[in-house]
């Protein structure tokens, strides 16, 4: 079984709809992250969490919110989806530390019409 | 200006070739450096960390020049399976990673 899972893997939604992307991990890591990837721009950090009570904005948090329900779960919400949020979304985890590897989930492809 | 810049490629090379990728980063406070590999439509995976002293892992050699804020990756004896996008990454305080847009490598027989 994969250590970091994301649901759904693919999603098509309409402008203005609220959607939630979910991430679960079995690695026992404290730190979790949400990124989006767009062609030519690389991965950009949306939000990150260093433990259950910690939530931090990343580079591009506008239009997104997150919830860290448990150590193993970190969900990303788009309150009112817009077309420029069409992207590939990745969740990642890492252990505490300054140079720890991040492990990525398989990604969620989101299309906002 | 992007914080981490890479030549997007694509680099088209024959099997057995040696290929080098370069990367520059703008934040002099960056503390850690990595190369990640991303296959088409897949998640990024760590290829190797990059240390100031340089490090090697089989056919792969990574170098870091802090003074020039420059990172490199050398792949020797390229294999078809090396075809992927290579992401240069700089780590900031608190394990925040800043990714380059990636360099595409295509190895052809």
PDB file of C-alpha atoms in Angstrom:
ATOM      1  CA  UNK A   1       0.000   0.000   0.000  1.00  0.00           C
ATOM      2  CA  UNK A   2       1.147   3.538  -0.761  1.00  0.00           C
ATOM      3  CA  UNK A   3       2.488   5.547   2.171  1.00  0.00           C
ATOM      4  CA  UNK A   4       0.863   8.796   1.014  1.00  0.00           C
ATOM      5  CA  UNK A   5      -2.549   8.618  -0.616  1.00  0.00           C
ATOM      6  CA  UNK A   6      -4.702  11.289  -2.187  1.00  0.00           C
ATOM      7  CA  UNK A   7      -8.393  11.265  -3.036  1.00  0.00           C
ATOM      8  CA  UNK A   8      -9.820  11.846  -5.509  1.00  0.00           C
ATOM      9  CA  UNK A   9      -7.191  11.184  -8.166  1.00  0.00           C
ATOM     10  CA  UNK A  10      -9.110  13.124 -10.777  1.00  0.00           C
ATOM     11  CA  UNK A  11     -11.884  15.660 -10.409  1.00  0.00           C
ATOM     12  CA  UNK A  12     -13.871  17.850 -12.753  1.00  0.00           C
ATOM     13  CA  UNK A  13     -15.909  20.607 -11.184  1.00  0.00           C
ATOM     14  CA  UNK A  14     -17.642  23.828 -12.144  1.00  0.00           C
ATOM     15  CA  UNK A  15     -16.786  27.394 -11.279  1.00  0.00           C
ATOM     16  CA  UNK A  16     -18.125  28.368  -7.882  1.00  0.00           C
ATOM     17  CA  UNK A  17     -18.332  24.861  -6.450  1.00  0.00           C
ATOM     18  CA  UNK A  18     -16.699  23.929  -3.176  1.00  0.00           C
ATOM     19  CA  UNK A  19     -14.423  20.932  -3.326  1.00  0.00           C
ATOM     20  CA  UNK A  20     -12.130  19.124  -0.934  1.00  0.00           C
ATOM     21  CA  UNK A  21      -8.993  17.177  -1.716  1.00  0.00           C
ATOM     22  CA  UNK A  22      -7.879  14.712   0.902  1.00  0.00           C
ATOM     23  CA  UNK A  23      -4.474  13.374   1.857  1.00  0.00           C
ATOM     24  CA  UNK A  24      -3.632  10.525   4.211  1.00  0.00           C
ATOM     25  CA  UNK A  25      -0.259   9.137   5.238  1.00  0.00           C
ATOM     26  CA  UNK A  26       0.925   6.057   7.051  1.00  0.00           C
ATOM     27  CA  UNK A  27       4.532   7.177   7.407  1.00  0.00           C
ATOM     28  CA  UNK A  28       4.017   8.648  10.865  1.00  0.00           C
ATOM     29  CA  UNK A  29       5.426  12.003   9.761  1.00  0.00           C
ATOM     30  CA  UNK A  30       4.615  15.188  11.613  1.00  0.00           C
ATOM     31  CA  UNK A  31       4.868  17.546   8.667  1.00  0.00           C
ATOM     32  CA  UNK A  32       2.462  17.724   5.746  1.00  0.00           C
ATOM     33  CA  UNK A  33       2.289  20.000   2.723  1.00  0.00           C
ATOM     34  CA  UNK A  34       0.024  20.887  -0.185  1.00  0.00           C
ATOM     35  CA  UNK A  35       1.486  21.950  -3.534  1.00  0.00           C
ATOM     36  CA  UNK A  36       0.079  22.716  -6.929  1.00  0.00           C
ATOM     37  CA  UNK A  37       1.945  22.119 -10.179  1.00  0.00           C
ATOM     38  CA  UNK A  38       1.362  24.056 -13.370  1.00  0.00           C
ATOM     39  CA  UNK A  39       3.249  23.632 -16.654  1.00  0.00           C
ATOM     40  CA  UNK A  40       6.363  25.814 -16.746  1.00  0.00           C
ATOM     41  CA  UNK A  41       5.978  26.930 -13.138  1.00  0.00           C
ATOM     42  CA  UNK A  42       7.036  23.932 -11.131  1.00  0.00           C
ATOM     43  CA  UNK A  43       5.538  23.048  -7.788  1.00  0.00           C
ATOM     44  CA  UNK A  44       4.336  25.886  -5.598  1.00  0.00           C
ATOM     45  CA  UNK A  45       3.548  25.576  -1.904  1.00  0.00           C
ATOM     46  CA  UNK A  46      -0.054  26.328  -0.917  1.00  0.00           C
ATOM     47  CA  UNK A  47      -0.161  25.449   2.804  1.00  0.00           C
ATOM     48  CA  UNK A  48       1.898  23.421   5.223  1.00  0.00           C
ATOM     49  CA  UNK A  49       1.480  22.007   8.709  1.00  0.00           C
ATOM     50  CA  UNK A  50       4.175  20.937  11.145  1.00  0.00           C
ATOM     51  CA  UNK A  51       1.772  19.223  13.523  1.00  0.00           C
ATOM     52  CA  UNK A  52      -1.940  18.900  14.223  1.00  0.00           C
ATOM     53  CA  UNK A  53      -2.251  22.361  15.788  1.00  0.00           C
ATOM     54  CA  UNK A  54      -0.061  24.139  13.273  1.00  0.00           C
ATOM     55  CA  UNK A  55      -1.208  25.625   9.935  1.00  0.00           C
ATOM     56  CA  UNK A  56       0.911  27.940   7.798  1.00  0.00           C
ATOM     57  CA  UNK A  57       0.320  29.741   4.527  1.00  0.00           C
ATOM     58  CA  UNK A  58       2.617  29.023   1.651  1.00  0.00           C
ATOM     59  CA  UNK A  59       3.430  30.976  -1.471  1.00  0.00           C
ATOM     60  CA  UNK A  60      -0.063  30.849  -3.011  1.00  0.00           C
ATOM     61  CA  UNK A  61      -2.694  30.339  -0.295  1.00  0.00           C
ATOM     62  CA  UNK A  62      -5.356  32.734  -1.613  1.00  0.00           C
ATOM     63  CA  UNK A  63      -8.522  30.874  -2.559  1.00  0.00           C
ATOM     64  CA  UNK A  64      -7.556  27.791  -0.544  1.00  0.00           C
ATOM     65  CA  UNK A  65      -8.004  26.577   3.022  1.00  0.00           C
ATOM     66  CA  UNK A  66      -6.752  23.505   4.842  1.00  0.00           C
ATOM     67  CA  UNK A  67      -7.582  21.344   7.804  1.00  0.00           C
ATOM     68  CA  UNK A  68      -5.239  19.052   9.726  1.00  0.00           C
ATOM     69  CA  UNK A  69      -7.731  16.655  11.241  1.00  0.00           C
ATOM     70  CA  UNK A  70      -5.124  14.298  12.647  1.00  0.00           C
ATOM     71  CA  UNK A  71      -1.441  13.629  12.310  1.00  0.00           C
ATOM     72  CA  UNK A  72      -2.161  11.387   9.346  1.00  0.00           C
ATOM     73  CA  UNK A  73      -4.696  13.562   7.515  1.00  0.00           C
ATOM     74  CA  UNK A  74      -4.415  16.929   5.802  1.00  0.00           C
ATOM     75  CA  UNK A  75      -7.192  18.181   3.541  1.00  0.00           C
ATOM     76  CA  UNK A  76      -7.230  21.058   1.076  1.00  0.00           C
ATOM     77  CA  UNK A  77     -10.421  22.937   0.247  1.00  0.00           C
ATOM     78  CA  UNK A  78     -11.308  25.248  -2.575  1.00  0.00           C
ATOM     79  CA  UNK A  79     -14.224  27.247  -1.192  1.00  0.00           C
ATOM     80  CA  UNK A  80     -15.354  28.568  -4.570  1.00  0.00           C
ATOM     81  CA  UNK A  81     -13.399  26.996  -7.402  1.00  0.00           C
ATOM     82  CA  UNK A  82     -12.274  29.115 -10.342  1.00  0.00           C
ATOM     83  CA  UNK A  83     -10.765  28.008 -13.679  1.00  0.00           C
ATOM     84  CA  UNK A  84      -7.236  29.175 -12.857  1.00  0.00           C
ATOM     85  CA  UNK A  85      -7.204  26.640 -10.024  1.00  0.00           C
ATOM     86  CA  UNK A  86      -7.062  23.942 -12.670  1.00  0.00           C
ATOM     87  CA  UNK A  87      -3.804  22.169 -11.871  1.00  0.00           C
ATOM     88  CA  UNK A  88      -2.159  19.025 -10.534  1.00  0.00           C
ATOM     89  CA  UNK A  89      -2.227  19.013  -6.730  1.00  0.00           C
ATOM     90  CA  UNK A  90       0.274  17.107  -4.621  1.00  0.00           C
ATOM     91  CA  UNK A  91       0.316  16.340  -0.941  1.00  0.00           C
ATOM     92  CA  UNK A  92       3.679  15.632   0.694  1.00  0.00           C
ATOM     93  CA  UNK A  93       4.979  14.598   4.097  1.00  0.00           C
ATOM     94  CA  UNK A  94       8.279  14.779   5.926  1.00  0.00           C
ATOM     95  CA  UNK A  95       9.734  14.045   9.314  1.00  0.00           C
ATOM     96  CA  UNK A  96      10.717  16.890  11.611  1.00  0.00           C
ATOM     97  CA  UNK A  97      14.117  18.283  10.808  1.00  0.00           C
ATOM     98  CA  UNK A  98      15.773  20.804   8.573  1.00  0.00           C
ATOM     99  CA  UNK A  99      16.830  18.609   5.680  1.00  0.00           C
ATOM    100  CA  UNK A 100      14.351  15.807   5.603  1.00  0.00           C
ATOM    101  CA  UNK A 101      13.141  14.318   2.377  1.00  0.00           C
ATOM    102  CA  UNK A 102       9.583  15.073   1.366  1.00  0.00           C
ATOM    103  CA  UNK A 103       7.470  12.150   0.181  1.00  0.00           C
ATOM    104  CA  UNK A 104       4.737  12.926  -2.289  1.00  0.00           C
ATOM    105  CA  UNK A 105       1.343  11.421  -2.897  1.00  0.00           C
ATOM    106  CA  UNK A 106       0.292  10.411  -6.414  1.00  0.00           C
ATOM    107  CA  UNK A 107      -1.441  13.719  -7.108  1.00  0.00           C
ATOM    108  CA  UNK A 108      -4.962  14.909  -7.872  1.00  0.00           C
ATOM    109  CA  UNK A 109      -5.758  16.286 -11.310  1.00  0.00           C
ATOM    110  CA  UNK A 110      -8.362  19.032 -10.944  1.00  0.00           C
ATOM    111  CA  UNK A 111     -10.190  20.651 -13.826  1.00  0.00           C
ATOM    112  CA  UNK A 112     -12.406  23.643 -13.085  1.00  0.00           C
ATOM    113  CA  UNK A 113     -14.785  24.476 -15.908  1.00  0.00           C
TER     114      UNK A 113
ATOM    115  CA  UNK B   1      12.615  36.240 -11.199  1.00  0.00           C
ATOM    116  CA  UNK B   2      12.049  32.659 -10.085  1.00  0.00           C
ATOM    117  CA  UNK B   3      13.755  31.623  -6.876  1.00  0.00           C
ATOM    118  CA  UNK B   4      15.102  28.469  -8.482  1.00  0.00           C
ATOM    119  CA  UNK B   5      15.839  28.584 -12.192  1.00  0.00           C
ATOM    120  CA  UNK B   6      16.544  25.710 -14.541  1.00  0.00           C
ATOM    121  CA  UNK B   7      16.907  25.297 -18.272  1.00  0.00           C
ATOM    122  CA  UNK B   8      13.596  23.645 -19.227  1.00  0.00           C
ATOM    123  CA  UNK B   9      15.151  21.660 -22.086  1.00  0.00           C
ATOM    124  CA  UNK B  10      14.260  19.250 -23.459  1.00  0.00           C
ATOM    125  CA  UNK B  11      17.641  17.611 -23.566  1.00  0.00           C
ATOM    126  CA  UNK B  12      17.546  14.901 -26.214  1.00  0.00           C
ATOM    127  CA  UNK B  13      20.530  12.563 -25.852  1.00  0.00           C
ATOM    128  CA  UNK B  14      21.473   9.090 -27.124  1.00  0.00           C
ATOM    129  CA  UNK B  15      21.890   6.163 -24.784  1.00  0.00           C
ATOM    130  CA  UNK B  16      25.316   6.154 -23.204  1.00  0.00           C
ATOM    131  CA  UNK B  17      25.739   9.918 -23.365  1.00  0.00           C
ATOM    132  CA  UNK B  18      26.778  12.124 -20.481  1.00  0.00           C
ATOM    133  CA  UNK B  19      24.407  14.988 -19.757  1.00  0.00           C
ATOM    134  CA  UNK B  20      24.637  17.866 -17.304  1.00  0.00           C
ATOM    135  CA  UNK B  21      21.881  19.997 -15.829  1.00  0.00           C
ATOM    136  CA  UNK B  22      22.432  23.318 -14.148  1.00  0.00           C
ATOM    137  CA  UNK B  23      20.360  25.272 -11.698  1.00  0.00           C
ATOM    138  CA  UNK B  24      20.673  28.586  -9.859  1.00  0.00           C
ATOM    139  CA  UNK B  25      18.912  29.719  -6.711  1.00  0.00           C
ATOM    140  CA  UNK B  26      18.360  33.270  -5.538  1.00  0.00           C
ATOM    141  CA  UNK B  27      17.921  32.894  -1.764  1.00  0.00           C
ATOM    142  CA  UNK B  28      21.364  32.909  -0.192  1.00  0.00           C
ATOM    143  CA  UNK B  29      19.794  31.679   3.071  1.00  0.00           C
ATOM    144  CA  UNK B  30      18.787  28.369   1.490  1.00  0.00           C
ATOM    145  CA  UNK B  31      20.057  25.576   3.689  1.00  0.00           C
ATOM    146  CA  UNK B  32      19.597  22.358   1.783  1.00  0.00           C
ATOM    147  CA  UNK B  33      19.545  21.286  -1.823  1.00  0.00           C
ATOM    148  CA  UNK B  34      18.135  18.354  -3.709  1.00  0.00           C
ATOM    149  CA  UNK B  35      17.453  16.884  -7.097  1.00  0.00           C
ATOM    150  CA  UNK B  36      14.050  15.262  -7.498  1.00  0.00           C
ATOM    151  CA  UNK B  37      12.965  13.160 -10.447  1.00  0.00           C
ATOM    152  CA  UNK B  38       9.448  13.287 -11.841  1.00  0.00           C
ATOM    153  CA  UNK B  39       8.162  10.814 -14.411  1.00  0.00           C
ATOM    154  CA  UNK B  40       5.327  11.850 -16.699  1.00  0.00           C
ATOM    155  CA  UNK B  41       2.075  12.270 -14.741  1.00  0.00           C
ATOM    156  CA  UNK B  42       3.683  10.927 -11.572  1.00  0.00           C
ATOM    157  CA  UNK B  43       4.742  12.388  -8.272  1.00  0.00           C
ATOM    158  CA  UNK B  44       8.245  13.795  -7.688  1.00  0.00           C
ATOM    159  CA  UNK B  45      10.666  11.468  -5.950  1.00  0.00           C
ATOM    160  CA  UNK B  46      13.967  12.291  -4.341  1.00  0.00           C
ATOM    161  CA  UNK B  47      16.909  11.452  -6.589  1.00  0.00           C
ATOM    162  CA  UNK B  48      19.666  12.747  -4.337  1.00  0.00           C
ATOM    163  CA  UNK B  49      20.615  15.406  -1.868  1.00  0.00           C
ATOM    164  CA  UNK B  50      23.347  17.864  -2.844  1.00  0.00           C
ATOM    165  CA  UNK B  51      26.230  18.699  -0.540  1.00  0.00           C
ATOM    166  CA  UNK B  52      28.919  21.352  -0.751  1.00  0.00           C
ATOM    167  CA  UNK B  53      31.583  18.691  -1.020  1.00  0.00           C
ATOM    168  CA  UNK B  54      29.812  17.135  -3.981  1.00  0.00           C
ATOM    169  CA  UNK B  55      28.307  13.697  -3.905  1.00  0.00           C
ATOM    170  CA  UNK B  56      27.933  10.744  -6.189  1.00  0.00           C
ATOM    171  CA  UNK B  57      25.388   7.959  -6.430  1.00  0.00           C
ATOM    172  CA  UNK B  58      26.253   5.482  -9.129  1.00  0.00           C
ATOM    173  CA  UNK B  59      25.986   7.266 -12.472  1.00  0.00           C
ATOM    174  CA  UNK B  60      24.739  10.469 -10.869  1.00  0.00           C
ATOM    175  CA  UNK B  61      26.953  13.246  -9.495  1.00  0.00           C
ATOM    176  CA  UNK B  62      25.658  16.395  -7.831  1.00  0.00           C
ATOM    177  CA  UNK B  63      27.616  19.541  -7.073  1.00  0.00           C
ATOM    178  CA  UNK B  64      26.836  22.668  -5.074  1.00  0.00           C
ATOM    179  CA  UNK B  65      28.616  26.010  -5.285  1.00  0.00           C
ATOM    180  CA  UNK B  66      27.270  28.222  -2.497  1.00  0.00           C
ATOM    181  CA  UNK B  67      29.327  31.242  -3.545  1.00  0.00           C
ATOM    182  CA  UNK B  68      27.770  31.210  -7.021  1.00  0.00           C
ATOM    183  CA  UNK B  69      24.423  29.831  -5.785  1.00  0.00           C
ATOM    184  CA  UNK B  70      24.667  27.144  -8.409  1.00  0.00           C
ATOM    185  CA  UNK B  71      23.730  23.464  -8.381  1.00  0.00           C
ATOM    186  CA  UNK B  72      24.493  20.843 -10.994  1.00  0.00           C
ATOM    187  CA  UNK B  73      23.593  17.263 -11.808  1.00  0.00           C
ATOM    188  CA  UNK B  74      25.701  15.063 -14.052  1.00  0.00           C
ATOM    189  CA  UNK B  75      24.330  11.821 -15.454  1.00  0.00           C
ATOM    190  CA  UNK B  76      26.850   9.447 -17.024  1.00  0.00           C
ATOM    191  CA  UNK B  77      26.072   6.550 -19.367  1.00  0.00           C
ATOM    192  CA  UNK B  78      22.455   7.634 -19.841  1.00  0.00           C
ATOM    193  CA  UNK B  79      19.816   4.903 -19.927  1.00  0.00           C
ATOM    194  CA  UNK B  80      16.404   4.976 -21.573  1.00  0.00           C
ATOM    195  CA  UNK B  81      14.950   4.749 -18.066  1.00  0.00           C
ATOM    196  CA  UNK B  82      16.588   8.057 -17.133  1.00  0.00           C
ATOM    197  CA  UNK B  83      14.040   9.877 -19.314  1.00  0.00           C
ATOM    198  CA  UNK B  84      12.113  12.103 -16.940  1.00  0.00           C
ATOM    199  CA  UNK B  85      11.887  15.649 -15.655  1.00  0.00           C
ATOM    200  CA  UNK B  86      14.584  16.608 -13.152  1.00  0.00           C
ATOM    201  CA  UNK B  87      13.605  19.143 -10.515  1.00  0.00           C
ATOM    202  CA  UNK B  88      16.181  21.292  -8.769  1.00  0.00           C
ATOM    203  CA  UNK B  89      15.116  22.102  -5.211  1.00  0.00           C
ATOM    204  CA  UNK B  90      16.349  24.520  -2.555  1.00  0.00           C
ATOM    205  CA  UNK B  91      15.307  23.998   1.041  1.00  0.00           C
ATOM    206  CA  UNK B  92      14.617  26.926   3.290  1.00  0.00           C
ATOM    207  CA  UNK B  93      14.138  27.230   7.037  1.00  0.00           C
ATOM    208  CA  UNK B  94      11.619  24.746   8.379  1.00  0.00           C
ATOM    209  CA  UNK B  95      11.982  22.289   5.533  1.00  0.00           C
ATOM    210  CA  UNK B  96      10.118  24.488   3.076  1.00  0.00           C
ATOM    211  CA  UNK B  97      11.173  23.405  -0.381  1.00  0.00           C
ATOM    212  CA  UNK B  98      11.334  25.734  -3.380  1.00  0.00           C
ATOM    213  CA  UNK B  99      11.167  23.868  -6.674  1.00  0.00           C
ATOM    214  CA  UNK B 100      12.502  24.797 -10.044  1.00  0.00           C
ATOM    215  CA  UNK B 101      10.217  24.248 -13.021  1.00  0.00           C
ATOM    216  CA  UNK B 102      12.228  21.222 -14.090  1.00  0.00           C
ATOM    217  CA  UNK B 103      14.473  20.105 -16.933  1.00  0.00           C
ATOM    218  CA  UNK B 104      13.150  17.494 -19.350  1.00  0.00           C
ATOM    219  CA  UNK B 105      15.514  14.692 -20.331  1.00  0.00           C
ATOM    220  CA  UNK B 106      14.767  12.341 -23.208  1.00  0.00           C
ATOM    221  CA  UNK B 107      17.193   9.489 -23.752  1.00  0.00           C
ATOM    222  CA  UNK B 108      16.841   7.805 -27.138  1.00  0.00           C
ATOM    223  CA  UNK B 109      18.128   4.494 -28.432  1.00  0.00           C
TER     224      UNK B 109
END
